[in-house]
Amino acid sequence: MINQRLLSATYRVQVNAEFGFGDVERIAPYLHRLGVSHVYSSPILTARPGSSHGYDVVDPTAANPELGGEAARLSMIDALHSNDLGLILDIVPNHMGIGPDNPFWTDILTHGQASAWARWFDVSWAAPSRTGPGRIQLPVLGDELDAVVARGELTLAWTPGGMRIVYFDNWFPTDPASIPRVLGVPPTKRGARMTGEDYGTLGEVLVALERLPSRTGRSGSPLGERRRAADEALHRLGELAERVPAVREHIGRRIEEWVAGDGGSERMRELLDAQPYRLTFWRDAPRDLNYRRFFDINDLAALRVEDPEVFAETHERILEWIADESLDGIRIDHVDGLLNPVEYLRRLRKALSARGRDDAAMTFPIFVEKILSPGERLRDTWPVQGTTGYEFLNDVEAIFIDPVGHAAITAFYARLAGLPPFADVAYAGKRSILETSLSADVTRLSRLLVPLAAAGRRTSGLGRGELRRTLIELMACLPVYRTYVDPVSGAHEPDDRAIIERMARRAVERRRVPLEGIELVRRTMLDPVAEPPGGRRDAAAEARTSALRFIGRFQQTSGPATAKGVEDTALYRHVPLASLNEVGGEPDRPLERAVALLHAANAERARDWPLSLLCTNTHDTKRSADVRARLDVLSEIPDRWEQTVLRWRRMNRAHRTRVRDRMAPDANTEYLLYQTLVGIWPLAGGNGDRLPVAHALGELRERATQYMLKAAREAKLRTSWTDGDEAFEAALTRFIEAMFAGGASGEFLREVGELAGEIARPGLWNALARTLVHLTSPGTPDLYQGDELWNFSLVDPDNRRPVDYETRERFLGELERGQRCGDAARGELVHDMMATPEDGRIKLWTTWRALHCRRFRPRLFLGGGYEPLAAYGPRAKQVFAFSRSADADAAIMVITRLPYGTTGAFAPPVGPSVWDGTRLRLPPRFGVGSWQCQLAGQTIEAARDERSVALDVGAVLGTLPVALLVGT
């Protein structure tokens, strides 16, 4: 077993061509000084050129050259190790980017099922299409194929590797066996100015191409044999063309003649029909697509990683990096997309053991991007260290929202937007996605259900249309992303049964589809191996096989339906308080028990998943943690927010325009825009100004415009990515421009600045409190790049803007010097940071001190117990506190919540006068003693009162609104 670096905290970096291996190497010393133990990187395998995120891997066998290549990767690893940092890597086993940059996909488009890599991709070769089975449907055209061909938009080009079909900036390979029909019979030796030997070679090559093995893979030839023979023939042809001008002229002339002139369209259609793929109109993808995708993204094709050979080939490089200690952990992207996540994780563990990076305790860290729905728990049968932490994000968010104020805002929003409750919006969003962009997936699933229905006495009359509607209804009613019934054995856990039964009950209650169809799916999911009474043995075996295939596909489809229908639709439609609209969250979640629920979740994590990642901000969040912290303050001033929104709507009424008899923007879009502006409004400068300078206003307008266009397209109510309404989008853009037209002197922007300024500091206190809870709760805190200072960003690409590490390093140096200068100087530094919290040093200070406390107390924070602490007194509800303990070591965390209601807009919630009479009860085992705050530096004495041993909250929060106390 190789010794592993102690996992204390991670720092997420988004690598791309603009921030590669060398840049990570340069910030390694800073990250070590900050206090993290591991860099946590987005994918680094070769991605599509120009990729900004790396999740569109096109070659899983090599490091991405755009990040610096292998040499730079090794240099980065050396730099991390020399700074006592490990590397956790995000890997993408579910899908790959496809297109000309992916050599494996290109080989399939060249040789079809005979390609050695045909088994990699999840293609339904037998699925019927307009031109029969055995061809991949490629939805890449801007119009119907006949129209594209008639306009001459498809042309041919010759390269040393063969012939290509060219469509604007895209190209597609041709089956080498179809080349002879284009090049035709070789010209006569005399007319071609060739030697007899060259003439004979050309003829031999064309014959060899015509006689290639079948591309169906049923010719008896080993996989890859067709490619070997084709490459050999094409190599000879390429050499001949390079050496003999007459051959080049013949190829060029024949290609030109094939495309141009009379009959060119017919000849091009003939050539297209001879390929292993069919080019189709991009709008036909939901109907015709026969390969599984990542969600509904056509150029991300799913992998069959459940195949042991595919697993081995696509994971070889990752496993090598783990074996040579380049990697200290991995994060599995979109684990719910896999056919059998549990089996995949077990195979991965086994592969790690074979490489010497695991033991019986399974200590090598593996984290899964598993979105847990409210009430759902990660299965303890999964051999992982935990999730990426969205459940923590949503639980901790809830404690900063006033439940009474949130209820008032929700009621106002319902009157304004006229939308139903969120549960109904989410249901409608899932139905819409299944009926449109995931329609092809539902079609494939219904084909598997048809024979199962036909075999049943009560279901034999159900047609495919009814079965499709039943499937859509059931997946829309599924309360989680997916279930985990084993698609090989049919085994399931009690949680699966409970979820499937709940799904069926919901569908029955809605009364939209036949009860027989609901029961068929429910029974198939829960008992796929049951033999029908009196059935033939072979028929029963066939039914079991069909049922298990159905289960696997159902589970792979329901996850994308929830992700696209809820995350990327409903959460953009239903926005009463947008800080609750995060991945895995519910805008209408009950908030009255938020504190108790967070305590319970933390205690459970300490017991069961002590290393699970904790996030508050990721590359996928819809708005940063600091934006959410500011928006949370609105729940403390619901009446003020309602009056302000109504006044702004009157103020901007003249900027709306009518588009197809409806106002644009609509009330819902306009309401989200106001929240967005308030959330990302720049912090005031030291002079107290509430309005940014002109250039900052221009940037703010551009960011708001781009975000609102994306949000409107995701909501799919007035426009969308696939059916964009240019008139609506133009009206929305003009509306935003008009709001900003007055500049700093405009009444609207002045009021936005005033409200943002009023809630800015309470928002900072929320963010500071969240930071401390994040860094000290059970689990492994993950910091998103740049979050150690204030970060007011929106969903990507806004959250991928460059990070100013120079300023961060300079600030950290100042804090390090202040810490070394003694108690008096440290006290002055803390007071100075509190006086000007807008510069972000107070957040960096809290982050740095908490991370170092974790680093030097690993037993306490990595495996210590968790216990809620209760406050009592006048402001008990404004306190959230807990302890961590291990043996004789203990720490106490105390934070302020609901700060606006505590001290108002501008005064910090600190000092004895604010917390007079409020005390924090300690566990009896702590006894009377001294506690030192690692943030403000003061020592506080625990005293015994008439109830128990307690701490005076006024002393604990005397200087800062947060405290990290350790026993002295």
mmCIF file of N, CA and C in Angstrom, residues 68-172:
data_model
loop_
_atom_site.group_PDB
_atom_site.id
_atom_site.type_symbol
_atom_site.label_atom_id
_atom_site.label_comp_id
_atom_site.label_asym_id
_atom_site.label_seq_id
_atom_site.Cartn_x
_atom_site.Cartn_y
_atom_site.Cartn_z
ATOM 1 N N GLY A 68 -0.641 21.536 -21.845
ATOM 2 C CA GLY A 68 0.814 21.502 -21.753
ATOM 3 C C GLY A 68 1.410 20.165 -22.120
ATOM 4 N N GLY A 69 0.581 19.125 -22.183
ATOM 5 C CA GLY A 69 1.084 17.816 -22.561
ATOM 6 C C GLY A 69 1.710 17.061 -21.401
ATOM 7 N N GLU A 70 2.288 15.904 -21.723
ATOM 8 C CA GLU A 70 2.776 14.988 -20.698
ATOM 9 C C GLU A 70 3.913 15.570 -19.879
ATOM 10 N N ALA A 71 4.867 16.234 -20.550
ATOM 11 C CA ALA A 71 6.005 16.791 -19.813
ATOM 12 C C ALA A 71 5.538 17.829 -18.800
ATOM 13 N N ALA A 72 4.607 18.675 -19.196
ATOM 14 C CA ALA A 72 4.096 19.701 -18.283
ATOM 15 C C ALA A 72 3.289 19.072 -17.157
ATOM 16 N N ARG A 73 2.590 17.989 -17.471
ATOM 17 C CA ARG A 73 1.838 17.302 -16.414
ATOM 18 C C ARG A 73 2.779 16.777 -15.346
ATOM 19 N N LEU A 74 3.847 16.141 -15.774
ATOM 20 C CA LEU A 74 4.806 15.601 -14.817
ATOM 21 C C LEU A 74 5.451 16.705 -13.994
ATOM 22 N N SER A 75 5.732 17.829 -14.632
ATOM 23 C CA SER A 75 6.308 18.959 -13.902
ATOM 24 C C SER A 75 5.317 19.486 -12.867
ATOM 25 N N MET A 76 4.046 19.550 -13.234
ATOM 26 C CA MET A 76 3.013 19.990 -12.290
ATOM 27 C C MET A 76 2.940 19.037 -11.100
ATOM 28 N N ILE A 77 2.963 17.737 -11.371
ATOM 29 C CA ILE A 77 2.892 16.752 -10.288
ATOM 30 C C ILE A 77 4.074 16.925 -9.348
ATOM 31 N N ASP A 78 5.269 17.126 -9.892
ATOM 32 C CA ASP A 78 6.456 17.338 -9.052
ATOM 33 C C ASP A 78 6.277 18.577 -8.175
ATOM 34 N N ALA A 79 5.724 19.643 -8.762
ATOM 35 C CA ALA A 79 5.531 20.873 -8.003
ATOM 36 C C ALA A 79 4.506 20.675 -6.888
ATOM 37 N N LEU A 80 3.434 19.961 -7.183
ATOM 38 C CA LEU A 80 2.433 19.697 -6.150
ATOM 39 C C LEU A 80 3.038 18.896 -5.007
ATOM 40 N N HIS A 81 3.776 17.848 -5.366
ATOM 41 C CA HIS A 81 4.357 16.993 -4.330
ATOM 42 C C HIS A 81 5.384 17.750 -3.497
ATOM 43 N N SER A 82 6.183 18.604 -4.137
ATOM 44 C CA SER A 82 7.191 19.353 -3.389
ATOM 45 C C SER A 82 6.547 20.361 -2.443
ATOM 46 N N ASN A 83 5.287 20.702 -2.713
ATOM 47 C CA ASN A 83 4.549 21.593 -1.817
ATOM 48 C C ASN A 83 3.565 20.820 -0.941
ATOM 49 N N ASP A 84 3.788 19.508 -0.823
ATOM 50 C CA ASP A 84 2.982 18.638 0.034
ATOM 51 C C ASP A 84 1.505 18.683 -0.349
ATOM 52 N N LEU A 85 1.256 18.704 -1.655
ATOM 53 C CA LEU A 85 -0.101 18.696 -2.169
ATOM 54 C C LEU A 85 -0.331 17.443 -3.005
ATOM 55 N N GLY A 86 -1.502 16.880 -2.877
ATOM 56 C CA GLY A 86 -1.894 15.772 -3.741
ATOM 57 C C GLY A 86 -2.797 16.267 -4.852
ATOM 58 N N LEU A 87 -3.205 15.343 -5.728
ATOM 59 C CA LEU A 87 -4.075 15.694 -6.848
ATOM 60 C C LEU A 87 -5.258 14.735 -6.899
ATOM 61 N N ILE A 88 -6.444 15.297 -6.873
ATOM 62 C CA ILE A 88 -7.672 14.543 -7.107
ATOM 63 C C ILE A 88 -8.189 14.943 -8.484
ATOM 64 N N LEU A 89 -8.505 13.963 -9.299
ATOM 65 C CA LEU A 89 -8.852 14.230 -10.686
ATOM 66 C C LEU A 89 -10.294 13.851 -10.987
ATOM 67 N N ASP A 90 -10.945 14.708 -11.719
ATOM 68 C CA ASP A 90 -12.285 14.448 -12.237
ATOM 69 C C ASP A 90 -12.166 13.581 -13.486
ATOM 70 N N ILE A 91 -12.817 12.421 -13.509
ATOM 71 C CA ILE A 91 -12.787 11.583 -14.699
ATOM 72 C C ILE A 91 -14.211 11.397 -15.228
ATOM 73 N N VAL A 92 -14.302 11.089 -16.531
ATOM 74 C CA VAL A 92 -15.590 11.075 -17.224
ATOM 75 C C VAL A 92 -15.810 9.706 -17.858
ATOM 76 N N PRO A 93 -16.283 8.723 -17.103
ATOM 77 C CA PRO A 93 -16.453 7.380 -17.675
ATOM 78 C C PRO A 93 -17.717 7.213 -18.501
ATOM 79 N N ASN A 94 -18.651 8.157 -18.421
ATOM 80 C CA ASN A 94 -19.952 7.969 -19.054
ATOM 81 C C ASN A 94 -19.975 8.296 -20.543
ATOM 82 N N HIS A 95 -19.142 9.244 -20.987
ATOM 83 C CA HIS A 95 -19.276 9.704 -22.362
ATOM 84 C C HIS A 95 -17.961 10.273 -22.882
ATOM 85 N N MET A 96 -17.928 10.488 -24.187
ATOM 86 C CA MET A 96 -16.796 11.137 -24.854
ATOM 87 C C MET A 96 -17.331 12.170 -25.838
ATOM 88 N N GLY A 97 -16.493 13.149 -26.135
ATOM 89 C CA GLY A 97 -16.815 14.065 -27.205
ATOM 90 C C GLY A 97 -16.623 13.369 -28.540
ATOM 91 N N ILE A 98 -17.524 13.612 -29.477
ATOM 92 C CA ILE A 98 -17.416 12.953 -30.773
ATOM 93 C C ILE A 98 -17.247 14.004 -31.860
ATOM 94 N N GLY A 99 -16.795 13.550 -33.003
ATOM 95 C CA GLY A 99 -16.527 14.440 -34.117
ATOM 96 C C GLY A 99 -15.162 14.131 -34.699
ATOM 97 N N PRO A 100 -14.696 14.942 -35.619
ATOM 98 C CA PRO A 100 -13.432 14.664 -36.308
ATOM 99 C C PRO A 100 -12.219 14.570 -35.388
ATOM 100 N N ASP A 101 -12.305 15.180 -34.189
ATOM 101 C CA ASP A 101 -11.160 15.162 -33.278
ATOM 102 C C ASP A 101 -11.052 13.864 -32.485
ATOM 103 N N ASN A 102 -12.077 13.016 -32.576
ATOM 104 C CA ASN A 102 -12.081 11.754 -31.836
ATOM 105 C C ASN A 102 -11.725 10.620 -32.792
ATOM 106 N N PRO A 103 -10.511 10.083 -32.712
ATOM 107 C CA PRO A 103 -10.109 9.045 -33.671
ATOM 108 C C PRO A 103 -10.903 7.752 -33.529
ATOM 109 N N PHE A 104 -11.392 7.458 -32.346
ATOM 110 C CA PHE A 104 -12.139 6.223 -32.115
ATOM 111 C C PHE A 104 -13.526 6.314 -32.765
ATOM 112 N N TRP A 105 -14.177 7.446 -32.579
ATOM 113 C CA TRP A 105 -15.476 7.673 -33.208
ATOM 114 C C TRP A 105 -15.321 7.735 -34.731
ATOM 115 N N THR A 106 -14.283 8.396 -35.196
ATOM 116 C CA THR A 106 -14.050 8.479 -36.637
ATOM 117 C C THR A 106 -13.869 7.093 -37.236
ATOM 118 N N ASP A 107 -13.216 6.202 -36.511
ATOM 119 C CA ASP A 107 -13.030 4.843 -37.018
ATOM 120 C C ASP A 107 -14.367 4.114 -37.131
ATOM 121 N N ILE A 108 -15.277 4.377 -36.205
ATOM 122 C CA ILE A 108 -16.598 3.756 -36.282
ATOM 123 C C ILE A 108 -17.366 4.311 -37.479
ATOM 124 N N LEU A 109 -17.260 5.613 -37.707
ATOM 125 C CA LEU A 109 -17.935 6.189 -38.869
ATOM 126 C C LEU A 109 -17.311 5.688 -40.168
ATOM 127 N N THR A 110 -16.104 5.175 -40.107
ATOM 128 C CA THR A 110 -15.436 4.655 -41.293
ATOM 129 C C THR A 110 -15.780 3.190 -41.521
ATOM 130 N N HIS A 111 -15.789 2.394 -40.448
ATOM 131 C CA HIS A 111 -15.919 0.944 -40.601
ATOM 132 C C HIS A 111 -17.162 0.356 -39.941
ATOM 133 N N GLY A 112 -17.992 1.178 -39.338
ATOM 134 C CA GLY A 112 -19.224 0.676 -38.755
ATOM 135 C C GLY A 112 -18.986 -0.325 -37.643
ATOM 136 N N GLN A 113 -19.795 -1.369 -37.607
ATOM 137 C CA GLN A 113 -19.708 -2.353 -36.534
ATOM 138 C C GLN A 113 -18.424 -3.175 -36.605
ATOM 139 N N ALA A 114 -17.725 -3.115 -37.735
ATOM 140 C CA ALA A 114 -16.465 -3.850 -37.851
ATOM 141 C C ALA A 114 -15.308 -3.111 -37.202
ATOM 142 N N SER A 115 -15.523 -1.881 -36.754
ATOM 143 C CA SER A 115 -14.478 -1.122 -36.083
ATOM 144 C C SER A 115 -14.101 -1.789 -34.766
ATOM 145 N N ALA A 116 -12.820 -1.759 -34.461
ATOM 146 C CA ALA A 116 -12.353 -2.326 -33.191
ATOM 147 C C ALA A 116 -12.916 -1.558 -32.006
ATOM 148 N N TRP A 117 -13.413 -0.334 -32.251
ATOM 149 C CA TRP A 117 -13.938 0.498 -31.158
ATOM 150 C C TRP A 117 -15.459 0.600 -31.195
ATOM 151 N N ALA A 118 -16.096 -0.210 -32.026
ATOM 152 C CA ALA A 118 -17.557 -0.150 -32.103
ATOM 153 C C ALA A 118 -18.196 -0.486 -30.765
ATOM 154 N N ARG A 119 -17.553 -1.354 -29.996
ATOM 155 C CA ARG A 119 -18.143 -1.747 -28.711
ATOM 156 C C ARG A 119 -18.000 -0.642 -27.668
ATOM 157 N N TRP A 120 -17.152 0.366 -27.932
ATOM 158 C CA TRP A 120 -16.988 1.443 -26.964
ATOM 159 C C TRP A 120 -18.278 2.225 -26.761
ATOM 160 N N PHE A 121 -18.949 2.541 -27.849
ATOM 161 C CA PHE A 121 -20.036 3.510 -27.791
ATOM 162 C C PHE A 121 -21.393 2.817 -27.735
ATOM 163 N N ASP A 122 -22.299 3.430 -26.985
ATOM 164 C CA ASP A 122 -23.614 2.841 -26.749
ATOM 165 C C ASP A 122 -24.541 3.157 -27.923
ATOM 166 N N VAL A 123 -24.359 2.396 -28.996
ATOM 167 C CA VAL A 123 -25.122 2.589 -30.226
ATOM 168 C C VAL A 123 -26.116 1.437 -30.376
ATOM 169 N N SER A 124 -27.351 1.755 -30.680
ATOM 170 C CA SER A 124 -28.354 0.722 -30.957
ATOM 171 C C SER A 124 -28.326 0.427 -32.452
ATOM 172 N N TRP A 125 -27.398 -0.430 -32.854
ATOM 173 C CA TRP A 125 -27.222 -0.699 -34.274
ATOM 174 C C TRP A 125 -28.461 -1.330 -34.891
ATOM 175 N N ALA A 126 -29.197 -2.094 -34.113
ATOM 176 C CA ALA A 126 -30.357 -2.795 -34.660
ATOM 177 C C ALA A 126 -31.602 -1.928 -34.690
ATOM 178 N N ALA A 127 -31.533 -0.740 -34.115
ATOM 179 C CA ALA A 127 -32.718 0.109 -34.077
ATOM 180 C C ALA A 127 -33.124 0.509 -35.482
ATOM 181 N N PRO A 128 -34.401 0.465 -35.786
ATOM 182 C CA PRO A 128 -34.838 0.833 -37.137
ATOM 183 C C PRO A 128 -34.640 2.314 -37.402
ATOM 184 N N SER A 129 -34.363 2.626 -38.638
ATOM 185 C CA SER A 129 -34.253 4.009 -39.063
ATOM 186 C C SER A 129 -34.876 4.117 -40.439
ATOM 187 N N ARG A 130 -34.848 5.312 -40.977
ATOM 188 C CA ARG A 130 -35.465 5.503 -42.288
ATOM 189 C C ARG A 130 -34.767 4.679 -43.373
ATOM 190 N N THR A 131 -33.511 4.366 -43.153
ATOM 191 C CA THR A 131 -32.754 3.610 -44.161
ATOM 192 C C THR A 131 -32.337 2.256 -43.631
ATOM 193 N N GLY A 132 -33.024 1.754 -42.606
ATOM 194 C CA GLY A 132 -32.714 0.436 -42.096
ATOM 195 C C GLY A 132 -31.701 0.467 -40.975
ATOM 196 N N PRO A 133 -31.546 -0.663 -40.272
ATOM 197 C CA PRO A 133 -30.614 -0.739 -39.146
ATOM 198 C C PRO A 133 -29.169 -0.779 -39.632
ATOM 199 N N GLY A 134 -28.236 -0.675 -38.644
ATOM 200 C CA GLY A 134 -26.820 -0.810 -38.965
ATOM 201 C C GLY A 134 -26.131 0.489 -39.292
ATOM 202 N N ARG A 135 -26.813 1.623 -39.097
ATOM 203 C CA ARG A 135 -26.197 2.920 -39.391
ATOM 204 C C ARG A 135 -26.400 3.869 -38.213
ATOM 205 N N ILE A 136 -25.388 4.680 -37.948
ATOM 206 C CA ILE A 136 -25.487 5.679 -36.889
ATOM 207 C C ILE A 136 -26.161 6.928 -37.451
ATOM 208 N N GLN A 137 -27.141 7.425 -36.731
ATOM 209 C CA GLN A 137 -27.807 8.659 -37.140
ATOM 210 C C GLN A 137 -27.028 9.853 -36.595
ATOM 211 N N LEU A 138 -26.582 10.749 -37.467
ATOM 212 C CA LEU A 138 -25.797 11.915 -37.062
ATOM 213 C C LEU A 138 -26.601 13.184 -37.319
ATOM 214 N N PRO A 139 -27.189 13.772 -36.300
ATOM 215 C CA PRO A 139 -28.008 14.982 -36.480
ATOM 216 C C PRO A 139 -27.125 16.233 -36.533
ATOM 217 N N VAL A 140 -26.531 16.485 -37.687
ATOM 218 C CA VAL A 140 -25.536 17.550 -37.804
ATOM 219 C C VAL A 140 -25.891 18.571 -38.869
ATOM 220 N N LEU A 141 -26.932 18.343 -39.656
ATOM 221 C CA LEU A 141 -27.252 19.215 -40.779
ATOM 222 C C LEU A 141 -28.176 20.352 -40.350
ATOM 223 N N GLY A 142 -28.066 21.454 -41.043
ATOM 224 C CA GLY A 142 -28.929 22.598 -40.757
ATOM 225 C C GLY A 142 -30.256 22.547 -41.455
ATOM 226 N N ASP A 143 -30.511 21.487 -42.215
ATOM 227 C CA ASP A 143 -31.761 21.331 -42.945
ATOM 228 C C ASP A 143 -31.928 19.850 -43.261
ATOM 229 N N GLU A 144 -33.055 19.506 -43.892
ATOM 230 C CA GLU A 144 -33.245 18.128 -44.310
ATOM 231 C C GLU A 144 -32.182 17.742 -45.329
ATOM 232 N N LEU A 145 -31.809 16.457 -45.334
ATOM 233 C CA LEU A 145 -30.706 15.997 -46.169
ATOM 234 C C LEU A 145 -30.920 16.326 -47.644
ATOM 235 N N ASP A 146 -32.116 16.093 -48.169
ATOM 236 C CA ASP A 146 -32.362 16.359 -49.583
ATOM 237 C C ASP A 146 -32.098 17.816 -49.928
ATOM 238 N N ALA A 147 -32.525 18.709 -49.054
ATOM 239 C CA ALA A 147 -32.318 20.130 -49.312
ATOM 240 C C ALA A 147 -30.840 20.492 -49.252
ATOM 241 N N VAL A 148 -30.137 19.913 -48.291
ATOM 242 C CA VAL A 148 -28.700 20.180 -48.164
ATOM 243 C C VAL A 148 -27.953 19.692 -49.406
ATOM 244 N N VAL A 149 -28.287 18.499 -49.881
ATOM 245 C CA VAL A 149 -27.642 17.953 -51.068
ATOM 246 C C VAL A 149 -27.980 18.790 -52.292
ATOM 247 N N ALA A 150 -29.231 19.182 -52.418
ATOM 248 C CA ALA A 150 -29.654 19.963 -53.584
ATOM 249 C C ALA A 150 -28.938 21.299 -53.658
ATOM 250 N N ARG A 151 -28.627 21.876 -52.509
ATOM 251 C CA ARG A 151 -27.925 23.162 -52.506
ATOM 252 C C ARG A 151 -26.426 23.009 -52.691
ATOM 253 N N GLY A 152 -25.967 21.771 -52.775
ATOM 254 C CA GLY A 152 -24.547 21.542 -52.984
ATOM 255 C C GLY A 152 -23.694 21.857 -51.771
ATOM 256 N N GLU A 153 -24.289 21.769 -50.575
ATOM 257 C CA GLU A 153 -23.537 22.105 -49.360
ATOM 258 C C GLU A 153 -22.640 20.960 -48.901
ATOM 259 N N LEU A 154 -22.855 19.754 -49.440
ATOM 260 C CA LEU A 154 -21.990 18.618 -49.144
ATOM 261 C C LEU A 154 -21.038 18.418 -50.321
ATOM 262 N N THR A 155 -19.756 18.419 -50.022
ATOM 263 C CA THR A 155 -18.749 18.234 -51.062
ATOM 264 C C THR A 155 -17.800 17.123 -50.647
ATOM 265 N N LEU A 156 -16.876 16.776 -51.537
ATOM 266 C CA LEU A 156 -15.887 15.739 -51.281
ATOM 267 C C LEU A 156 -14.493 16.341 -51.280
ATOM 268 N N ALA A 157 -13.615 15.757 -50.505
ATOM 269 C CA ALA A 157 -12.216 16.189 -50.473
ATOM 270 C C ALA A 157 -11.344 14.966 -50.307
ATOM 271 N N TRP A 158 -10.177 15.015 -50.905
ATOM 272 C CA TRP A 158 -9.218 13.911 -50.811
ATOM 273 C C TRP A 158 -8.087 14.301 -49.873
ATOM 274 N N THR A 159 -7.740 13.381 -48.975
ATOM 275 C CA THR A 159 -6.598 13.574 -48.081
ATOM 276 C C THR A 159 -5.732 12.323 -48.173
ATOM 277 N N PRO A 160 -4.498 12.377 -47.702
ATOM 278 C CA PRO A 160 -3.650 11.177 -47.734
ATOM 279 C C PRO A 160 -4.282 9.979 -47.048
ATOM 280 N N GLY A 161 -5.207 10.219 -46.105
ATOM 281 C CA GLY A 161 -5.832 9.109 -45.394
ATOM 282 C C GLY A 161 -7.105 8.598 -46.019
ATOM 283 N N GLY A 162 -7.552 9.207 -47.111
ATOM 284 C CA GLY A 162 -8.775 8.742 -47.745
ATOM 285 C C GLY A 162 -9.646 9.895 -48.182
ATOM 286 N N MET A 163 -10.896 9.622 -48.418
ATOM 287 C CA MET A 163 -11.838 10.612 -48.928
ATOM 288 C C MET A 163 -12.766 11.062 -47.811
ATOM 289 N N ARG A 164 -13.084 12.356 -47.800
ATOM 290 C CA ARG A 164 -13.945 12.930 -46.782
ATOM 291 C C ARG A 164 -15.170 13.555 -47.415
ATOM 292 N N ILE A 165 -16.261 13.536 -46.674
ATOM 293 C CA ILE A 165 -17.444 14.312 -47.009
ATOM 294 C C ILE A 165 -17.387 15.582 -46.172
ATOM 295 N N VAL A 166 -17.434 16.720 -46.823
ATOM 296 C CA VAL A 166 -17.226 18.002 -46.154
ATOM 297 C C VAL A 166 -18.535 18.771 -46.100
ATOM 298 N N TYR A 167 -18.827 19.288 -44.901
ATOM 299 C CA TYR A 167 -20.023 20.104 -44.699
ATOM 300 C C TYR A 167 -19.604 21.354 -43.930
ATOM 301 N N PHE A 168 -19.400 22.442 -44.649
ATOM 302 C CA PHE A 168 -18.899 23.678 -44.081
ATOM 303 C C PHE A 168 -17.606 23.396 -43.302
ATOM 304 N N ASP A 169 -17.579 23.667 -41.978
ATOM 305 C CA ASP A 169 -16.349 23.455 -41.201
ATOM 306 C C ASP A 169 -16.230 22.038 -40.660
ATOM 307 N N ASN A 170 -17.208 21.217 -40.924
ATOM 308 C CA ASN A 170 -17.201 19.849 -40.413
ATOM 309 C C ASN A 170 -16.860 18.889 -41.542
ATOM 310 N N TRP A 171 -16.405 17.715 -41.184
ATOM 311 C CA TRP A 171 -16.147 16.686 -42.188
ATOM 312 C C TRP A 171 -16.411 15.315 -41.598
ATOM 313 N N PHE A 172 -16.646 14.348 -42.498
ATOM 314 C CA PHE A 172 -16.962 12.986 -42.102
ATOM 315 C C PHE A 172 -16.171 12.031 -42.986
#
